[in-house]
Each structure stands twice: as C-alpha cells, then as structure tokens.
Short mmCIF file of C-alpha atoms in Angstrom, two decimals:
data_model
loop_
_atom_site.label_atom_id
_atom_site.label_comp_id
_atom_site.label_asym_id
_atom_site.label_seq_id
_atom_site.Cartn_x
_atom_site.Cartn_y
_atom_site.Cartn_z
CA UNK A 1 102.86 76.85 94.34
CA UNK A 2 100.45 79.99 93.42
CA UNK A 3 101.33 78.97 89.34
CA UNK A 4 102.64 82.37 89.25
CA UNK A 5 106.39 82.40 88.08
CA UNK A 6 109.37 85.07 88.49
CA UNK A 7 112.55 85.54 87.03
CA UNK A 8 115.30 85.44 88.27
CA UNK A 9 115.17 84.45 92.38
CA UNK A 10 118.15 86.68 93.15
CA UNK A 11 119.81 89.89 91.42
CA UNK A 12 123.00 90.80 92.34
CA UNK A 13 123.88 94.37 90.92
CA UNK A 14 126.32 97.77 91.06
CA UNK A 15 124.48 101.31 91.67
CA UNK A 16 123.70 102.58 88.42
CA UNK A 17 122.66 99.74 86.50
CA UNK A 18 119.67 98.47 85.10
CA UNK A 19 117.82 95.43 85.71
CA UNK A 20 114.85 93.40 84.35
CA UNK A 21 112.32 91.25 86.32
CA UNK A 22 110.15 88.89 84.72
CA UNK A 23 106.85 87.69 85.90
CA UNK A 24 104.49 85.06 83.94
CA UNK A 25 100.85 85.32 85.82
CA UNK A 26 98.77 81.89 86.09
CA UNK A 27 97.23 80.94 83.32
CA UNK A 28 93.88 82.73 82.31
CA UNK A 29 94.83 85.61 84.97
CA UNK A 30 94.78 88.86 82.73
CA UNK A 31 96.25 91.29 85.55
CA UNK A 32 99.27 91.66 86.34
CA UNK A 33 100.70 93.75 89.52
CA UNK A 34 104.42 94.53 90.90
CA UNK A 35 105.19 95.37 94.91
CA UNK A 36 108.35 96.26 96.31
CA UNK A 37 108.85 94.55 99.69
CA UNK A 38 111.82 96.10 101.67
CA UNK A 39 112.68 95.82 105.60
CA UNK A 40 111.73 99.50 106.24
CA UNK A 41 108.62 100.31 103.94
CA UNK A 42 106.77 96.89 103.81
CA UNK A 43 104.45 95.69 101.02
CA UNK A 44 104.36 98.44 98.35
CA UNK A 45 102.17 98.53 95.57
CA UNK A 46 103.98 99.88 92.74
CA UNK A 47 101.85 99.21 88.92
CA UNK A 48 99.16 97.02 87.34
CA UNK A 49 98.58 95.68 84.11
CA UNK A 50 95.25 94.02 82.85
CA UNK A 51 95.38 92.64 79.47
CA UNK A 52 98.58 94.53 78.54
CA UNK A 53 97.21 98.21 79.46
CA UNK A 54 98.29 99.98 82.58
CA UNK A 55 95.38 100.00 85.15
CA UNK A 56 96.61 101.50 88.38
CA UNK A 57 99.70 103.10 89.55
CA UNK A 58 100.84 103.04 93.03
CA UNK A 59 104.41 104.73 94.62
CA UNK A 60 106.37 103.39 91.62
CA UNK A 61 109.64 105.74 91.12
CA UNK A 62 110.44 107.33 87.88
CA UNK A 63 113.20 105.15 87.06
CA UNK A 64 111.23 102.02 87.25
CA UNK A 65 108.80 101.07 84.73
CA UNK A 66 107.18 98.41 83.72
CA UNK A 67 104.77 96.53 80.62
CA UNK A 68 102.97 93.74 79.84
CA UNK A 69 102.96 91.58 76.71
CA UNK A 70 101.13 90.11 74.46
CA UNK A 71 100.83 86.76 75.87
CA UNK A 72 100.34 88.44 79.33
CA UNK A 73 103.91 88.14 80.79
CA UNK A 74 105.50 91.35 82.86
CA UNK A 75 108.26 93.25 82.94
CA UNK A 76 109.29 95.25 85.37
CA UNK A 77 112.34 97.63 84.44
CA UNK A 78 114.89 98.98 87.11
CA UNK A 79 117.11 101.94 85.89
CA UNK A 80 119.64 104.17 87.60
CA UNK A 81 119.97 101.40 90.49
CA UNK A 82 120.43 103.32 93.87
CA UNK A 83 121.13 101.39 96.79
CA UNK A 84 118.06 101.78 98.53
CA UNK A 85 115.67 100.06 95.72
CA UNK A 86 117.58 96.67 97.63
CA UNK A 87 114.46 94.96 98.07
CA UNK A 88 112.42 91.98 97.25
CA UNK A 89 110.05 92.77 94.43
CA UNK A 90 106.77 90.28 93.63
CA UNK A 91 104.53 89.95 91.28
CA UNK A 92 101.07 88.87 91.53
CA UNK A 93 98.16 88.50 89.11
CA UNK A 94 94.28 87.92 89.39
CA UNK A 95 91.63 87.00 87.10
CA UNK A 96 89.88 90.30 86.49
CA UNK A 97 91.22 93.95 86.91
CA UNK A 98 89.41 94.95 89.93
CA UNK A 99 90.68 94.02 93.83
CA UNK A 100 90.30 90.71 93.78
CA UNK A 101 92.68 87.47 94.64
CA UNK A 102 96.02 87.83 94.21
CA UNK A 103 98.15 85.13 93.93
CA UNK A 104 102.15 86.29 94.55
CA UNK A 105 105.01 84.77 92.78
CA UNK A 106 107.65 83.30 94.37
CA UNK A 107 109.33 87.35 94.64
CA UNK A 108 113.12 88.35 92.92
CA UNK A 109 115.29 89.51 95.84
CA UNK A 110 117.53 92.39 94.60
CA UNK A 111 120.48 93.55 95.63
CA UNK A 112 122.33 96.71 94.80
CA UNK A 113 125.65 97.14 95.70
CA UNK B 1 97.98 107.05 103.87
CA UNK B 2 99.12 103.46 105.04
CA UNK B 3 96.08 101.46 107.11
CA UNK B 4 97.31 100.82 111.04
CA UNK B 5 97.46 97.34 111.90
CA UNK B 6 97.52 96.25 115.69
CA UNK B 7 99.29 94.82 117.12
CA UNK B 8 102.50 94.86 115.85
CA UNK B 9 103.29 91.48 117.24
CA UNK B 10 101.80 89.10 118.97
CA UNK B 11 102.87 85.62 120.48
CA UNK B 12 100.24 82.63 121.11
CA UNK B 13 100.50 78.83 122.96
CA UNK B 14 98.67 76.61 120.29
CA UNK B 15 94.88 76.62 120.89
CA UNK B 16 94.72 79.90 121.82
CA UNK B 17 92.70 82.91 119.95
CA UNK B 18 93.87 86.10 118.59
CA UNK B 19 92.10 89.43 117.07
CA UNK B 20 94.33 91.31 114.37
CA UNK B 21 93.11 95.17 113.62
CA UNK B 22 93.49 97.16 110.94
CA UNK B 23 91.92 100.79 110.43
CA UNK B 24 92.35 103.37 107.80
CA UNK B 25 91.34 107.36 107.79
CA UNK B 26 90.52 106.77 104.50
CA UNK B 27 87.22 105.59 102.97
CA UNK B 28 87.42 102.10 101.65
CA UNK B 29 85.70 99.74 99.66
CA UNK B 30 87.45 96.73 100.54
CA UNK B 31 89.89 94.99 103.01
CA UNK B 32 92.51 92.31 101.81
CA UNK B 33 94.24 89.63 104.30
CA UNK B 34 97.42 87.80 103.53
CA UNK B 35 99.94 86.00 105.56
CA UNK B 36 103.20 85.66 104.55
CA UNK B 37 105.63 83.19 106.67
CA UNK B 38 109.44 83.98 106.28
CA UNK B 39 111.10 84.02 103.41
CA UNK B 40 108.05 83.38 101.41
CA UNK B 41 105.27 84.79 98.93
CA UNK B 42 102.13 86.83 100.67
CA UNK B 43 99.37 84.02 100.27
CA UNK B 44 95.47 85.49 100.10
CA UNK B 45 93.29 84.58 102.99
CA UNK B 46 90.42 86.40 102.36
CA UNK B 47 88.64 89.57 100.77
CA UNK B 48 85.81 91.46 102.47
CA UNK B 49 83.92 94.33 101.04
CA UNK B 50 81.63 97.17 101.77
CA UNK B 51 78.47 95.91 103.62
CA UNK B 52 80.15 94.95 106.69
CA UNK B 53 80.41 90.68 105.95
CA UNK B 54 81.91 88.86 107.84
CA UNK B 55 84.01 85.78 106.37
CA UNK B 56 85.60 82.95 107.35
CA UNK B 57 88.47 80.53 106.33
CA UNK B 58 88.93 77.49 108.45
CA UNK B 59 89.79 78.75 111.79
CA UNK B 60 90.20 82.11 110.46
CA UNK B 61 87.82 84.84 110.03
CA UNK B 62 87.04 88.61 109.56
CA UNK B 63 84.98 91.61 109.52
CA UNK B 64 84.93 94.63 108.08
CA UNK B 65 82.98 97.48 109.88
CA UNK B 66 82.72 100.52 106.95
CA UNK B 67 81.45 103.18 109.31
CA UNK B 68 84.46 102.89 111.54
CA UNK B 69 87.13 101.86 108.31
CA UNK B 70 88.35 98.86 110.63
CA UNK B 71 88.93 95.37 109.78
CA UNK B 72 89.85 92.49 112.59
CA UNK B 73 91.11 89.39 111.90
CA UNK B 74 90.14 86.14 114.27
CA UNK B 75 92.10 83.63 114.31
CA UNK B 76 90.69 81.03 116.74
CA UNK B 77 92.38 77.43 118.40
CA UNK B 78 95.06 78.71 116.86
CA UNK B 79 97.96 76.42 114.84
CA UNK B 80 101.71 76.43 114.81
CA UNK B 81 101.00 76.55 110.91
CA UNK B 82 99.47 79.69 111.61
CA UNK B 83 103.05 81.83 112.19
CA UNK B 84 103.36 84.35 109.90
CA UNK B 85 103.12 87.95 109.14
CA UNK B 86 99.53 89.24 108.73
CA UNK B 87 99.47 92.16 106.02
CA UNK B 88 95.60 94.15 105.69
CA UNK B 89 95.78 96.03 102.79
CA UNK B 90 92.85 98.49 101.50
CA UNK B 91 91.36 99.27 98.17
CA UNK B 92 90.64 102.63 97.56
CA UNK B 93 90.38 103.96 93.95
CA UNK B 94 93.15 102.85 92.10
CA UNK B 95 95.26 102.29 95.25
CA UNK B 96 95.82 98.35 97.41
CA UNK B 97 98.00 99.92 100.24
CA UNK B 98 99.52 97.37 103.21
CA UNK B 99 99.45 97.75 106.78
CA UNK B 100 103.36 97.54 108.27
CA UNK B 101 102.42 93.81 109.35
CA UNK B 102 101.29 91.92 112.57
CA UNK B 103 104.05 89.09 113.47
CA UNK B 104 102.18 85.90 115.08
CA UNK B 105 104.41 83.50 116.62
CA UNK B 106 102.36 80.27 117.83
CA UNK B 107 104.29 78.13 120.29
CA UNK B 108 103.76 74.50 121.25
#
C-alpha cells in the first residue's frame, strides 16, 4: 500500500460524457501527478500539481483537465469521452516538486463505451 | 521523444542475471525505474541522476551513463518476485516520459 488513494477503481461510461477521478496523495506529499496507462501508448504523463499550482504539463488532451485543492487532493476531469481515452489512469505524488519518488495509487480503470 | 528500452521481453530460470537498457536522443538529467507486476500500481525502484552513479536496491541495480543518454538495469540471482514490467522513464525539463516496457518473466 503506497498510502496514495484513488477514486473510484472502475468507471464504466457512454462516449460523450464526463467523468471525475479523485486522487488523495500520502500525507505530507505536496505534488500531485496524473498518467494515462493504455495497452497501445504505455505510461503517459499527462499534469502535475505541487501545492495546488500546476507545475508541468505532459500530452494531456484538451478535454481533460485537472486541479488540486486546498488540502492537496486531485482531480482529474474527463470531458467529451471518446472511446479511445479507455484506459487506466494513476495518480502519484512525491514530497517535493522536482523528479523525485513517486509513489502510484492503486490506478481508476476507465471504460468508455 | 519516448526513451527505447531493450529488450522488449525477456524470460529468466530463477538465479539467473539480466541487463535492462534504456536510451534517449534527448539530453537528460535523470533516469527513473519502476516495475509494475500485472494488474497493479508502477512501484519506484530507484532514481539516478546526472554524474553517472550507479545504485543499487537489493539484487537490483543501475547506471546511468550521461554522455551516451543510456541507463541499464541489473538485476542479478534473479527472483520469481522479480516478474514484472520494467518502465525507464526520463526527466527532461518539465517532461517524465516512459519507455514502452521490458516484460521479465522468472521461472522456477
């Protein structure tokens, strides 16, 4: 168990729709950072957050954004669902904001229908 | 650009070694290892960064040649708890970007 926590496990949805994942980082971690795992593109780094402000950007589409809160928890926003953002999407989070440790969450697995 | 890990798979008896590599075109100022087993959460193994050190976890280790932008993992006497897929991913700028994966199967 990394102590990092995501919400929900699995996402069953209809092109079109929007979606929100949730991530909660281990305690005292202050970044926060979202990768799209899929069968034909691998480990994608999509955004990171460090203490609620957006530090790096990776290939994250248009119609996905994401924030982080006040107490440090993430959300990651999915809009216009196509079918090929079916895909298992993690969050990690480290202490500081530069490359460090990451320690993943247990991952949402999405699936667009 | 994506770093190239090789191989793309590899299978081992238990107690044998291995060499994972992973090069980039692009200049880098670190090199991250994970393995993730099925189903499962990338975990960390290690971080190495410019200066060419080499580091080790258990049975595992690495090194990370700068001049050449490569990184090779060792795993030695290997483990059936070793299975997995090995991710390298480099940090350049703002960027972490994964290799496509090395699958290591360790059989009794």
């Amino acid at each position: 168990d990394s102590g990092v926590t995501q919400t929900p496990k699995h996402l069953i949805t209809a092109t079109g729709q929007r979606v929100t994942l949730r991530c909660s980082p281990r305690s005292g971690d202050l970044s926060v950072y979202w990768y799209q795992q899929s069968l034909d593109q691998g480990l994608q780094f999509l955004i990171q957050y460090y203490n609620g402000e957006e530090r790096a950007k990776g290939n994250i589409l248009e119609r996905f954004s994401a924030q982080q809160f006040p107490d440090l928890h993430s959300e990651l926003n999915l809009s216009s669902l196509e079918l090929g953002d079916s895909a298992l999407y993690f969050c990690a989070s480290s202490v500081a904001a530069g490359w460090e440790t990451q320690y993943f969450g247990p991952g949402t697995r999405l699936l667009v229908l | 650009q994506q770093p190239v890990q090789s191989p793309q798979a590899v299978i081992l008896r238990e107690g044998e070694d291995a060499v994972i590599n992973c090069s980039s075109s692009k200049a880098l100022y670190s090199v991250h290892w994970y393995r993730q087993k099925h189903g499962e959460a990338p975990v960390f193994l290690m971080i190495l960064l410019k200066g060419g050190e080499q580091k080790g976890h258990e049975k595992i280790s690495a090194s990370f040649n700068e001049k050449k932008q490569q990184s090779s993992l060792y795993l030695t006497a290997s483990q059936l708890s070793y299975s997995g897929t090995y991710f390298c991913g480099t940090a350049a700028g703002n960027m972490l970007t994964f290799g496509g994966g090395t699958r290591l199967m360790v059989k009794p």
